[in-house]
Amino acid sequence: MKKSLFSIILLLLLSAVDCRAAIGDGYDPAKQPPTMQYFTPVGGKYFVGDCIPFYHDGTYYLYWLLDEGHHSALGGLGGHQWCLSTTTDLKTWEHHPIALGIDEEWEKSICTGSVVYHDGLYYAFYATRLIDNGNICERLSYATSTDGLKFQKQLPNPFYLSAEGYSQRNFRDPKVSVDEDGMFHLFVASEKTSGDGGRGCLVHMTSKDLKDWKVEGTVIEGLGAVPECPDYFKWGEWYYLIFGQGLRTNYVMSKNPYGPWQWPETQALVGQWIDVVKTAEFPGGRRIAAGWVPSRSDGRDTGGWAFGGTVALREVYQLPNGELATKFPEEVMPKTEAPQAAQLTAVSQATVSGSTATISATGGEGKAYAIDVPRNCKITLEIEADASVTEYGLRLRAGEAGDNGYVLAMLPKDQQVKLAHDASIEKVSGLDGKFEMTIVMKDEIIDANIDHRRCIINRLPDQNGNHLWLYAKGGNVKFGNIEISPLVVTASEFDEGTLLSSYFIDKYNYPVKAMIFNDGKNYSQ
């Protein structure tokens, strides 16, 4: 087959220089903060890519792709490696050295995969991205470990080159499980090389000895795109299959291990600004999910999606009908100072009493506001809306005139919630009733949980106003018991050499009185 000029040039460039030594060398686990909610590696050079949560014997293992340069490393093929952070209580995390890295020149990325524990060993299955005869392709590999902290690649590596009828370019992200007979099952993200309609599919492969593999067919097919980063688990009487489509994490469910699948109308894992949401069990019948919030391509609100960013953790739970819902895990919430009742001022078609505002907007827009809201804080409130209201919500980090800032809008008739200009979630019921809401604003991240059932998140770096505005249109809304809790700032967020007072006032709109450093000591300001 004739090679394209681009492929030849790319191959020469990648083979001319061995970049292994430089990839990931600057990541120091000892310098990372002991938390994972909204975690980005310190230093500004590295980012979090796809997350791979796993639980065994009292420990929650969060493997994640160490990204450098937003997928630009090693000629744009990623150069990713598996890092690891662990916890036993979700509160305190330990960061470890690279668990599964690039060791050979031909390895251009250690791609997403999964982990299983079987007969005394941890098995990590993944795809290796490489170049073969000038073509980018993905081949299946696996590694083993006795402790889950450091993996040893097994030979032959890769162990599986391609499956007839399926793409070699897109053959990645294996999800592994082991059945009661010791049979290994892999669900591999790929696409068919021929056929009408959607070709995206998950290829089902099995092996008893990890040497001879049988292609069983597909566990799901007919998708418009490759089903990225699958996750699969049984919970109660239901089986769940999770996968990405167009950077949106979908799930299907069935009472049979391989379908037929139901597509729930409420897709609780979907979000434009949270990618690759995968789950692992946790004690007490719980499941804790991890995804990552993308960076913005130009570092501004107007920037588009860029690979690699910040961890976002969710607790996933089952509704009575088996569908999934999400909320913030209480243990991972950022530390805060004592909550303060919001001091509200009515502007139009509104009355206020203490930390409660009631807006009766029969015509136009009713408004109220609070001042001196820290840039980094947690906001909790109760909302009660009547059935006639067309839209209501909050404007976060706004100016004193209600300008700028970020609108968190509820549209009851559309069952939709929007956050700023490019994040929304659908099929959110109960917006015309009474519910609770929690909002976390931390640096560039704004994260909201509606009624402990649905979450919406966005990365919004530009606006820094210290006003919180409340509004409603076309009906009555009560915003009650509004409390604002400034976040405690840790040492990892402090720019060395900057005066504490000016730093915190400028960055957080709040004269923070103290810092709690990683050594646990409290340093007064």
PDB file of N, CA and C in Angstrom, residues 205-248:
ATOM      1  N   MET A 205     -14.519 -10.000  23.599  1.00  0.00           N
ATOM      2  CA  MET A 205     -13.481 -11.009  23.448  1.00  0.00           C
ATOM      3  C   MET A 205     -13.338 -11.801  24.744  1.00  0.00           C
ATOM      4  N   THR A 206     -12.999 -13.075  24.632  1.00  0.00           N
ATOM      5  CA  THR A 206     -12.844 -13.919  25.818  1.00  0.00           C
ATOM      6  C   THR A 206     -11.562 -14.744  25.730  1.00  0.00           C
ATOM      7  N   SER A 207     -11.034 -15.076  26.914  1.00  0.00           N
ATOM      8  CA  SER A 207      -9.857 -15.944  26.986  1.00  0.00           C
ATOM      9  C   SER A 207      -9.782 -16.573  28.372  1.00  0.00           C
ATOM     10  N   LYS A 208      -9.334 -17.789  28.410  1.00  0.00           N
ATOM     11  CA  LYS A 208      -9.128 -18.471  29.680  1.00  0.00           C
ATOM     12  C   LYS A 208      -7.684 -18.360  30.137  1.00  0.00           C
ATOM     13  N   ASP A 209      -6.753 -18.269  29.179  1.00  0.00           N
ATOM     14  CA  ASP A 209      -5.334 -18.296  29.522  1.00  0.00           C
ATOM     15  C   ASP A 209      -4.600 -17.009  29.157  1.00  0.00           C
ATOM     16  N   LEU A 210      -5.309 -16.002  28.620  1.00  0.00           N
ATOM     17  CA  LEU A 210      -4.747 -14.711  28.204  1.00  0.00           C
ATOM     18  C   LEU A 210      -3.783 -14.852  27.022  1.00  0.00           C
ATOM     19  N   LYS A 211      -3.819 -16.008  26.366  1.00  0.00           N
ATOM     20  CA  LYS A 211      -2.997 -16.216  25.175  1.00  0.00           C
ATOM     21  C   LYS A 211      -3.871 -16.417  23.940  1.00  0.00           C
ATOM     22  N   ASP A 212      -4.834 -17.288  24.057  1.00  0.00           N
ATOM     23  CA  ASP A 212      -5.762 -17.539  22.958  1.00  0.00           C
ATOM     24  C   ASP A 212      -7.047 -16.765  23.216  1.00  0.00           C
ATOM     25  N   TRP A 213      -7.380 -15.872  22.274  1.00  0.00           N
ATOM     26  CA  TRP A 213      -8.542 -15.012  22.435  1.00  0.00           C
ATOM     27  C   TRP A 213      -9.579 -15.316  21.354  1.00  0.00           C
ATOM     28  N   LYS A 214     -10.825 -15.315  21.770  1.00  0.00           N
ATOM     29  CA  LYS A 214     -11.935 -15.560  20.861  1.00  0.00           C
ATOM     30  C   LYS A 214     -12.790 -14.317  20.765  1.00  0.00           C
ATOM     31  N   VAL A 215     -13.100 -13.914  19.541  1.00  0.00           N
ATOM     32  CA  VAL A 215     -14.013 -12.789  19.327  1.00  0.00           C
ATOM     33  C   VAL A 215     -15.438 -13.328  19.353  1.00  0.00           C
ATOM     34  N   GLU A 216     -16.195 -12.921  20.367  1.00  0.00           N
ATOM     35  CA  GLU A 216     -17.559 -13.414  20.551  1.00  0.00           C
ATOM     36  C   GLU A 216     -18.579 -12.631  19.735  1.00  0.00           C
ATOM     37  N   GLY A 217     -18.153 -11.516  19.171  1.00  0.00           N
ATOM     38  CA  GLY A 217     -19.089 -10.645  18.466  1.00  0.00           C
ATOM     39  C   GLY A 217     -19.091  -9.277  19.122  1.00  0.00           C
ATOM     40  N   THR A 218     -20.221  -8.607  19.089  1.00  0.00           N
ATOM     41  CA  THR A 218     -20.335  -7.285  19.700  1.00  0.00           C
ATOM     42  C   THR A 218     -21.349  -7.323  20.833  1.00  0.00           C
ATOM     43  N   VAL A 219     -21.068  -6.545  21.884  1.00  0.00           N
ATOM     44  CA  VAL A 219     -22.011  -6.448  22.992  1.00  0.00           C
ATOM     45  C   VAL A 219     -22.980  -5.294  22.758  1.00  0.00           C
ATOM     46  N   ILE A 220     -22.559  -4.326  21.938  1.00  0.00           N
ATOM     47  CA  ILE A 220     -23.436  -3.253  21.476  1.00  0.00           C
ATOM     48  C   ILE A 220     -22.873  -2.759  20.162  1.00  0.00           C
ATOM     49  N   GLU A 221     -23.762  -2.351  19.234  1.00  0.00           N
ATOM     50  CA  GLU A 221     -23.301  -1.911  17.920  1.00  0.00           C
ATOM     51  C   GLU A 221     -24.287  -0.898  17.344  1.00  0.00           C
ATOM     52  N   GLY A 222     -23.993  -0.434  16.127  1.00  0.00           N
ATOM     53  CA  GLY A 222     -24.880   0.522  15.470  1.00  0.00           C
ATOM     54  C   GLY A 222     -24.746   1.938  15.983  1.00  0.00           C
ATOM     55  N   LEU A 223     -23.638   2.233  16.664  1.00  0.00           N
ATOM     56  CA  LEU A 223     -23.439   3.568  17.231  1.00  0.00           C
ATOM     57  C   LEU A 223     -22.796   4.489  16.202  1.00  0.00           C
ATOM     58  N   GLY A 224     -23.087   5.782  16.331  1.00  0.00           N
ATOM     59  CA  GLY A 224     -22.587   6.741  15.364  1.00  0.00           C
ATOM     60  C   GLY A 224     -21.109   7.011  15.462  1.00  0.00           C
ATOM     61  N   ALA A 225     -20.502   6.679  16.580  1.00  0.00           N
ATOM     62  CA  ALA A 225     -19.072   6.902  16.777  1.00  0.00           C
ATOM     63  C   ALA A 225     -18.517   5.770  17.629  1.00  0.00           C
ATOM     64  N   VAL A 226     -17.191   5.673  17.692  1.00  0.00           N
ATOM     65  CA  VAL A 226     -16.555   4.665  18.539  1.00  0.00           C
ATOM     66  C   VAL A 226     -17.001   4.888  19.985  1.00  0.00           C
ATOM     67  N   PRO A 227     -17.502   3.862  20.675  1.00  0.00           N
ATOM     68  CA  PRO A 227     -17.949   4.010  22.066  1.00  0.00           C
ATOM     69  C   PRO A 227     -16.758   4.058  23.024  1.00  0.00           C
ATOM     70  N   GLU A 228     -16.308   5.273  23.291  1.00  0.00           N
ATOM     71  CA  GLU A 228     -15.061   5.478  24.034  1.00  0.00           C
ATOM     72  C   GLU A 228     -15.153   4.979  25.482  1.00  0.00           C
ATOM     73  N   CYS A 229     -14.032   4.440  25.955  1.00  0.00           N
ATOM     74  CA  CYS A 229     -13.783   4.187  27.384  1.00  0.00           C
ATOM     75  C   CYS A 229     -14.939   3.490  28.086  1.00  0.00           C
ATOM     76  N   PRO A 230     -15.297   2.283  27.672  1.00  0.00           N
ATOM     77  CA  PRO A 230     -16.451   1.620  28.279  1.00  0.00           C
ATOM     78  C   PRO A 230     -16.220   1.239  29.734  1.00  0.00           C
ATOM     79  N   ASP A 231     -17.319   1.199  30.459  1.00  0.00           N
ATOM     80  CA  ASP A 231     -17.351   0.683  31.825  1.00  0.00           C
ATOM     81  C   ASP A 231     -18.515  -0.298  31.891  1.00  0.00           C
ATOM     82  N   TYR A 232     -18.426  -1.289  32.751  1.00  0.00           N
ATOM     83  CA  TYR A 232     -19.437  -2.344  32.796  1.00  0.00           C
ATOM     84  C   TYR A 232     -19.467  -2.910  34.198  1.00  0.00           C
ATOM     85  N   PHE A 233     -20.658  -3.044  34.765  1.00  0.00           N
ATOM     86  CA  PHE A 233     -20.769  -3.624  36.106  1.00  0.00           C
ATOM     87  C   PHE A 233     -22.194  -4.094  36.351  1.00  0.00           C
ATOM     88  N   LYS A 234     -22.327  -4.982  37.313  1.00  0.00           N
ATOM     89  CA  LYS A 234     -23.629  -5.456  37.777  1.00  0.00           C
ATOM     90  C   LYS A 234     -23.900  -4.821  39.135  1.00  0.00           C
ATOM     91  N   TRP A 235     -25.101  -4.327  39.307  1.00  0.00           N
ATOM     92  CA  TRP A 235     -25.488  -3.663  40.554  1.00  0.00           C
ATOM     93  C   TRP A 235     -26.908  -4.096  40.862  1.00  0.00           C
ATOM     94  N   GLY A 236     -27.034  -4.919  41.906  1.00  0.00           N
ATOM     95  CA  GLY A 236     -28.348  -5.483  42.188  1.00  0.00           C
ATOM     96  C   GLY A 236     -28.762  -6.398  41.050  1.00  0.00           C
ATOM     97  N   GLU A 237     -29.961  -6.193  40.533  1.00  0.00           N
ATOM     98  CA  GLU A 237     -30.465  -7.051  39.461  1.00  0.00           C
ATOM     99  C   GLU A 237     -30.164  -6.490  38.068  1.00  0.00           C
ATOM    100  N   TRP A 238     -29.467  -5.356  38.025  1.00  0.00           N
ATOM    101  CA  TRP A 238     -29.228  -4.685  36.750  1.00  0.00           C
ATOM    102  C   TRP A 238     -27.758  -4.750  36.331  1.00  0.00           C
ATOM    103  N   TYR A 239     -27.550  -4.885  35.017  1.00  0.00           N
ATOM    104  CA  TYR A 239     -26.240  -4.710  34.401  1.00  0.00           C
ATOM    105  C   TYR A 239     -26.208  -3.345  33.735  1.00  0.00           C
ATOM    106  N   TYR A 240     -25.066  -2.658  33.867  1.00  0.00           N
ATOM    107  CA  TYR A 240     -24.916  -1.323  33.290  1.00  0.00           C
ATOM    108  C   TYR A 240     -23.711  -1.299  32.364  1.00  0.00           C
ATOM    109  N   LEU A 241     -23.888  -0.682  31.215  1.00  0.00           N
ATOM    110  CA  LEU A 241     -22.821  -0.495  30.243  1.00  0.00           C
ATOM    111  C   LEU A 241     -22.712   1.008  29.980  1.00  0.00           C
ATOM    112  N   ILE A 242     -21.527   1.541  30.241  1.00  0.00           N
ATOM    113  CA  ILE A 242     -21.279   2.982  30.122  1.00  0.00           C
ATOM    114  C   ILE A 242     -20.246   3.203  29.018  1.00  0.00           C
ATOM    115  N   PHE A 243     -20.439   4.229  28.207  1.00  0.00           N
ATOM    116  CA  PHE A 243     -19.489   4.527  27.137  1.00  0.00           C
ATOM    117  C   PHE A 243     -19.689   5.957  26.658  1.00  0.00           C
ATOM    118  N   GLY A 244     -18.666   6.507  26.025  1.00  0.00           N
ATOM    119  CA  GLY A 244     -18.723   7.872  25.534  1.00  0.00           C
ATOM    120  C   GLY A 244     -19.145   7.935  24.083  1.00  0.00           C
ATOM    121  N   GLN A 245     -19.923   8.953  23.757  1.00  0.00           N
ATOM    122  CA  GLN A 245     -20.290   9.268  22.383  1.00  0.00           C
ATOM    123  C   GLN A 245     -20.198  10.780  22.224  1.00  0.00           C
ATOM    124  N   GLY A 246     -19.294  11.227  21.379  1.00  0.00           N
ATOM    125  CA  GLY A 246     -19.155  12.659  21.175  1.00  0.00           C
ATOM    126  C   GLY A 246     -18.861  13.421  22.444  1.00  0.00           C
ATOM    127  N   LEU A 247     -17.970  12.886  23.293  1.00  0.00           N
ATOM    128  CA  LEU A 247     -17.559  13.505  24.558  1.00  0.00           C
ATOM    129  C   LEU A 247     -18.690  13.560  25.580  1.00  0.00           C
ATOM    130  N   ARG A 248     -19.720  12.767  25.390  1.00  0.00           N
ATOM    131  CA  ARG A 248     -20.817  12.681  26.349  1.00  0.00           C
ATOM    132  C   ARG A 248     -20.895  11.242  26.849  1.00  0.00           C
TER     133      ARG A 248
END
